[in-house]
Coordinates of C-alpha atoms and ligand atoms in Angstrom, one line a residue:
X258 CA 18.1 14.7 14.5
X259 CA 16.4 16.3 11.8
X260 CA 15.6 13.9 8.7
X261 CA 18.5 14.0 5.6
X262 CA 17.3 14.7 2.2
X263 CA 17.8 11.9 0.4
X264 CA 18.4 12.0 -3.7
X265 CA 17.7 8.5 -4.7
X266 CA 15.1 5.9 -3.1
X267 CA 17.7 3.4 -1.4
X268 CA 17.4 -0.1 -2.1
X269 CA 17.3 -2.7 0.7
X270 CA 18.3 -6.8 0.3
X271 CA 15.2 -8.1 3.0
X272 CA 16.4 -11.9 1.9
X273 CA 17.7 -11.8 6.2
X274 CA 14.4 -10.9 7.3
X275 CA 12.5 -13.2 5.1
X276 CA 14.9 -16.4 6.2
X277 CA 15.7 -16.1 9.2
X278 CA 11.9 -15.1 10.3
X279 CA 11.1 -17.1 13.0
X280 CA 14.3 -17.0 14.4
X281 CA 13.6 -15.9 18.0
X282 CA 17.0 -14.3 17.8
X283 CA 16.2 -12.2 14.8
X284 CA 17.9 -9.3 15.9
X285 CA 21.2 -10.8 17.4
X286 CA 22.1 -12.1 13.3
X287 CA 24.7 -9.8 11.5
X288 CA 23.2 -9.8 8.5
X289 CA 19.9 -9.2 10.2
X290 CA 21.6 -6.0 12.1
X291 CA 22.7 -4.8 8.4
X292 CA 18.9 -4.4 7.3
X293 CA 18.0 -3.2 11.0
X294 CA 20.1 -0.6 10.0
X295 CA 19.5 0.2 6.4
X296 CA 15.7 -0.3 6.9
X297 CA 16.3 2.7 9.6
X298 CA 18.1 4.9 7.6
X299 CA 15.6 4.8 4.7
X300 CA 12.7 5.4 7.2
X301 CA 13.7 8.4 8.9
X302 CA 15.2 10.0 5.9
X303 CA 12.8 9.3 3.2
X304 CA 10.1 6.4 4.4
X305 CA 10.8 4.5 0.3
X306 CA 12.5 1.7 -0.9
X307 CA 13.0 -0.8 -3.0
X308 CA 13.0 -4.4 -1.8
X309 CA 15.1 -7.1 -3.5
X310 CA 15.3 -10.7 -1.9
X311 CA 11.5 -10.8 -0.7
X312 CA 10.7 -13.9 -1.9
X313 CA 7.9 -13.7 -4.3
X314 CA 8.2 -15.1 -7.4
X315 CA 9.0 -12.6 -10.0
X316 CA 6.4 -15.1 -12.0
X317 CA 3.4 -14.4 -9.8
X318 CA 4.5 -10.4 -9.9
X319 CA 4.4 -10.5 -13.8
X320 CA 1.4 -12.4 -13.4
X321 CA -0.7 -10.5 -11.0
X322 CA -0.1 -7.0 -14.1
X323 CA -1.1 -9.4 -16.8
X324 CA -4.3 -10.2 -15.6
X325 CA -5.3 -6.6 -14.3
X326 CA -4.3 -5.9 -17.6
X327 CA -6.5 -8.1 -19.3
X328 CA -8.7 -6.8 -16.9
X329 CA -9.3 -3.3 -17.8
X330 CA -9.1 -4.3 -21.5
X331 CA -12.5 -5.8 -21.0
X332 CA -15.7 -3.7 -22.5
X333 CA -17.2 -1.3 -19.7
X334 CA -20.4 -3.7 -19.2
X335 CA -17.9 -6.2 -18.0
X336 CA -16.4 -4.1 -15.7
X337 CA -19.1 -2.7 -14.1
X338 CA -20.7 -6.5 -13.3
X339 CA -18.3 -6.1 -10.2
X340 CA -19.1 -2.2 -9.9
X341 CA -18.1 0.1 -6.1
X342 CA -20.8 1.1 -4.5
X343 CA -21.3 1.9 -1.0
X344 CA -23.7 -0.9 -0.7
X345 CA -20.9 -3.4 -1.4
X346 CA -18.9 -1.4 1.1
X347 CA -16.4 0.7 -1.2
X348 CA -15.4 -2.7 -2.7
X349 CA -14.9 -3.4 -6.5
X350 CA -14.6 -1.5 -9.3
X351 CA -14.8 2.3 -10.5
X352 CA -14.5 4.0 -12.9
X353 CA -12.3 6.6 -14.5
X354 CA -11.8 10.0 -12.3
X355 CA -14.5 8.2 -9.6
X356 CA -11.3 8.1 -7.4
X357 CA -11.1 11.7 -5.6
X358 CA -7.8 13.0 -4.5
X359 CA -8.2 16.5 -3.0
X360 CA -10.7 17.6 -5.3
X361 CA -9.4 16.4 -8.3
X362 CA -10.9 13.7 -9.8
X363 CA -8.0 10.7 -10.7
X364 CA -7.1 9.8 -13.5
X365 CA -7.5 6.1 -13.5
X366 CA -9.6 2.9 -13.0
X367 CA -9.5 0.3 -10.2
X368 CA -10.7 -2.6 -8.0
X369 CA -10.2 -2.6 -4.4
X370 CA -10.2 -5.4 -2.2
X371 CA -10.0 -5.5 1.7
X372 CA -9.7 -7.7 4.1
X373 CA -13.4 -9.5 5.1
X374 CA -14.4 -9.5 8.5
X375 CA -14.7 -12.0 10.6
X376 CA -17.5 -12.1 13.7
X377 CA -16.3 -10.1 15.9
X378 CA -15.5 -7.1 13.7
X379 CA -18.8 -7.4 12.3
X380 CA -20.6 -6.2 14.6
X381 CA -18.6 -2.9 15.6
X382 CA -20.7 -0.6 13.6
X383 CA -17.0 1.7 12.5
X384 CA -16.6 -1.5 10.7
X385 CA -20.2 -1.1 8.5
X386 CA -19.2 1.7 5.9
X387 CA -16.5 -0.5 4.3
X388 CA -18.2 -3.7 4.8
X389 CA -19.4 -6.5 1.8
X390 CA -17.7 -9.2 0.0
X391 CA -15.0 -8.3 -2.4
X392 CA -15.9 -8.1 -6.2
X393 CA -14.3 -10.9 -8.2
X394 CA -14.3 -10.7 -12.0
X395 CA -15.6 -14.1 -13.9
X396 CA -12.9 -12.7 -16.5
X397 CA -9.7 -13.3 -16.4
X398 CA -10.8 -16.4 -15.6
X399 CA -7.7 -17.0 -13.0
X400 CA -7.6 -13.8 -11.8
X401 CA -9.2 -14.5 -8.4
X402 CA -7.3 -17.5 -7.3
X403 CA -4.1 -15.7 -8.1
X404 CA -4.7 -12.5 -6.4
X405 CA -6.3 -14.4 -3.2
X406 CA -2.5 -16.0 -3.9
X407 CA -0.6 -13.0 -4.3
X408 CA -2.0 -11.0 -1.0
X409 CA -1.6 -14.1 1.2
X410 CA 2.5 -14.4 0.4
X411 CA 2.3 -10.4 0.5
X412 CA 0.5 -10.4 3.6
X413 CA 3.6 -12.9 4.7
X414 CA 6.5 -10.9 3.5
X415 CA 4.9 -7.4 5.2
X416 CA 4.8 -9.6 8.1
X417 CA 8.8 -10.0 7.5
X418 CA 9.6 -6.7 6.8
X419 CA 7.6 -4.9 9.7
X420 CA 9.5 -7.5 12.2
X421 CA 13.1 -5.8 11.3
X422 CA 11.0 -1.9 11.3
X423 CA 10.2 -2.4 14.6
X424 CA 14.1 -4.0 15.7
X425 CA 15.1 -0.3 13.7
X426 CA 13.0 1.3 16.1
X427 CA 14.3 -0.5 19.0
X428 CA 11.1 -2.7 19.6
X429 CA 10.6 -6.3 20.5
X430 CA 10.8 -8.2 16.6
X431 CA 6.6 -8.4 17.4
X432 CA 5.7 -5.3 18.4
X433 CA 3.3 -4.6 15.0
X434 CA 1.4 -8.2 16.1
X435 CA -0.8 -9.6 18.3
X436 CA -3.2 -6.3 19.3
X437 CA -1.9 -3.9 17.2
X438 CA -1.4 -5.9 13.8
X439 CA -1.4 -9.1 14.7
X440 CA -4.9 -9.6 12.8
X441 CA -4.2 -7.5 10.2
X442 CA -6.5 -5.8 8.1
X443 CA -5.4 -5.3 4.3
X444 CA -6.4 -3.4 1.2
X445 CA -5.4 -4.4 -2.8
X446 CA -5.4 -2.0 -5.5
X447 CA -5.4 -3.3 -8.2
X448 CA -5.1 0.3 -10.4
X449 CA -5.0 1.4 -14.5
X450 CA -3.7 4.5 -15.6
X451 CA -4.9 4.7 -19.0
X452 CA -2.3 7.3 -21.3
X453 CA -3.7 10.8 -21.2
X454 CA -4.1 11.7 -25.1
X455 CA -6.6 8.6 -25.3
X456 CA -9.3 10.2 -23.6
X457 CA -12.0 12.4 -25.1
X458 CA -11.7 15.0 -22.4
X459 CA -8.5 14.9 -20.7
X460 CA -9.1 18.1 -18.8
X461 CA -11.7 16.5 -16.4
X462 CA -8.7 14.6 -14.7
X463 CA -6.0 15.7 -12.3
X464 CA -3.1 13.3 -12.8
X465 CA -2.5 9.7 -12.1
X466 CA -3.1 9.7 -8.7
X467 CA -3.0 13.0 -6.6
X468 CA -0.3 13.7 -3.9
X469 CA -1.1 11.6 -0.8
X470 CA 0.3 9.6 2.2
X471 CA -0.7 5.9 2.2
X472 CA -3.1 5.3 5.6
X473 CA -1.4 2.2 7.6
X474 CA 1.9 0.5 8.0
X475 CA 3.3 -0.5 5.1
X476 CA 2.3 -0.5 1.4
X477 CA 4.1 -2.7 -1.1
X478 CA 3.7 -1.5 -4.9
X479 CA 4.4 -4.3 -7.9
X480 CA 4.6 -2.2 -11.2
X481 CA 4.8 -2.1 -14.7
X482 CA 8.6 -2.1 -16.2
X483 CA 9.3 0.4 -18.3
X484 CA 6.9 3.5 -17.7
X485 CA 8.0 6.1 -14.9
X486 CA 4.6 7.3 -13.2
X487 CA 5.5 7.4 -9.8
X488 CA 6.4 10.0 -7.4
X489 CA 7.8 11.1 -4.0
X490 CA 8.6 13.9 -2.4
X491 CA 12.1 14.1 -0.6
X492 CA 12.3 15.8 3.2
X493 CA 13.2 18.8 0.9
X494 CA 10.4 18.9 -1.2
X495 CA 12.1 17.7 -4.4
X496 CA 10.0 15.0 -6.2
X497 CA 11.9 12.1 -6.8
X498 CA 10.8 9.4 -9.4
X499 CA 10.4 6.0 -8.0
X500 CA 11.3 4.2 -11.3
X501 CA 10.2 0.7 -11.9
X502 CA 12.9 -1.6 -11.3
X503 CA 11.7 -5.4 -11.9
X504 CA 11.5 -7.9 -10.3
X505 CA 11.6 -5.1 -6.4
X506 CA 8.4 -3.8 -4.7
X507 CA 9.3 -0.3 -4.4
X508 CA 8.2 -0.4 -0.1
X509 CA 6.7 3.0 1.5
X510 CA 5.4 3.5 5.0
X511 CA 1.8 4.8 6.4
X512 CA 0.7 6.7 8.7
X513 CA 0.3 4.4 11.6
X514 CA 3.5 4.3 11.9
X515 CA 4.6 7.4 12.3
X516 CA 2.3 7.2 15.5
X517 CA 3.5 4.3 16.7
X518 CA 7.4 5.7 16.3
X519 CA 5.9 9.2 17.7
X520 CA 7.2 11.2 14.6
X521 CA 10.3 9.8 14.0
X522 CA 8.9 7.5 10.9
X523 CA 7.1 9.8 9.1
X524 CA 5.3 8.8 5.0
X525 CA 5.8 10.5 2.2
X526 CA 3.7 12.7 -0.1
X527 CA 3.6 10.7 -3.0
X528 CA 2.1 10.8 -6.7
X529 CA 1.0 9.6 -10.0
X530 CA 1.8 11.0 -13.2
X531 CA 0.7 8.6 -16.3
X532 CA 2.9 10.1 -18.8
X533 CA 3.6 7.3 -20.7
X534 CA 2.4 6.4 -23.9
X535 CA 0.8 3.0 -22.4
X536 CA -1.8 1.8 -20.3
X537 CA 0.0 1.3 -16.7
X538 CA -0.6 -0.9 -14.8
X539 CA 0.3 -1.1 -10.6
X540 CA -0.8 -3.2 -8.2
X541 CA 0.0 -1.7 -4.2
X542 CA -0.7 -4.3 -1.7
X543 CA -1.8 -2.4 1.6
X544 CA -0.9 -3.9 5.3
X545 CA -2.1 -2.0 7.9
X546 CA -3.0 -3.0 11.4
X547 CA -5.9 -4.9 13.1
X548 CA -9.1 -3.0 12.1
X549 CA -10.5 -1.6 16.0
X550 CA -6.6 -0.8 17.6
X551 CA -6.3 2.4 19.0
X552 CA -2.8 3.7 17.8
X553 CA -0.5 5.6 20.0
X554 CA 2.6 6.2 20.6
X555 CA 4.7 3.4 21.5
X556 CA 6.5 4.0 24.8
X557 CA 10.0 3.2 23.5
X558 CA 9.5 5.0 21.1
X559 CA 8.0 8.4 23.4
X560 CA 10.9 9.9 23.4
X561 CA 11.5 10.4 19.3
X562 CA 9.8 13.5 19.7
X563 CA 9.0 16.3 22.6
X564 CA 5.3 16.7 21.1
X565 CA 3.2 13.3 21.4
X566 CA 1.5 12.1 17.9
X567 CA -2.3 11.7 18.9
X568 CA -3.8 8.8 19.4
X569 CA -6.0 7.6 16.5
X570 CA -8.5 4.1 15.8
X571 CA -7.2 2.5 12.9
X572 CA -10.6 2.1 11.6
X573 CA -11.6 5.7 11.8
X574 CA -8.9 6.7 9.9
X575 CA -9.4 4.6 7.1
X576 CA -13.1 5.1 6.7
X577 CA -12.4 8.9 6.6
X578 CA -10.3 8.2 3.8
X579 CA -12.8 6.0 2.2
X580 CA -15.6 8.5 2.7
X581 CA -13.2 11.7 1.4
X582 CA -12.0 9.2 -1.7
X583 CA -15.3 8.9 -3.2
X584 CA -17.4 12.0 -2.8
Ligands
HRG199 N1 -5.4 2.5 0.1 C1 -4.8 3.6 0.0 N2 -3.5 4.1 0.8 N3 -4.9 4.3 -0.7 C2 -4.1 4.9 -1.5 C3 -5.5 5.8 -2.2 C4 -4.6 7.1 -2.7 C5 -5.5 8.2 -3.8 C6 -6.5 8.7 -2.5 N4 -7.4 9.6 -3.3 C7 -6.2 9.7 -1.9 O1 -5.5 11.2 -1.5 O2 -5.9 8.9 -0.3
AKG200 O1 0.5 4.0 -9.1 C1 1.5 3.5 -8.0 O2 2.7 3.3 -8.3 C2 1.3 4.2 -6.6 C3 -0.1 4.1 -6.5 C4 -0.6 4.4 -5.1 O3 0.5 5.2 -4.8 C5 -2.1 4.1 -4.0 O4 -2.6 3.8 -4.9 O5 -2.2 4.6 -3.0
FE2_201 FE1 0.2 5.7 -2.1

């Protein structure tokens, strides 16, 4: 069935999935079935939804963003102490305009954290590009501990949502575990979008973040309240605002889910416009497959399209993206 273009982004209360996460009969509960149906609808038709009932406290979500504000307010020389370079595995701080989307300098500064590799991956030639220690600032003092706690919680939440997505596709709940995504790579991007009229040469930048799809399985975005900035392109090509709804995550699917679902769940183009007068923070968490996994259509998804999606090794896809982002 062709996707049905939605004119608004649905909200899904994922609480039953979170509460019953470890129940072996997960897919049989009526409340879980209800969530699965909503997930299927959202993933087929728009690839985006707001998640409520996710169990991450409002205090933690707010804390993550306010520590990020504090960091970006520091003088440049202090921020540059955790500068991202090729030898840091592209992990660390990038100043305004360093990230590039399709040739335009994005109007944001950011810190990238990537999952650190265990010994099995350390020997992989492919992993060398993004290998290195994560870089944590000395200030704010609580930054590292709070972000690490946040990553732990979002890993658990993403796994729970993906159990629902797996059931929605008609697979077993643990489809995205084990050798597919049981040892998930992840990325945390702490992003700051300055108001454009605060810049000395606004003409040298593109928009906050140029249109793109995300690279992996699932993205969970925690954005500042009251600043509409994120836009999502629906299947009729219309840009919809994903306005902030305090206490929710904006969730979207990534490139790898398209391959695994053989085209049924397509990642959606989105972009960021920073037209507000205030500095905006957004902290997306990207939950990805195992770094060395070969992603190919799931056997029970082959019938979703006449053509078969081409397999890719997730790590190759990521490295290619990272290298073009900082060209
Ligand atoms: N890990 C993820 N998904 N990061 C998204 C960054 C998107 C901007 C990037 N310049 C691009 O064009 O892809
Ligand atoms: O800032 C946002 O709301 C989203 C950023 C984004 O799409 C990304 O970093 O992939
Ligand atoms: Fe994105």
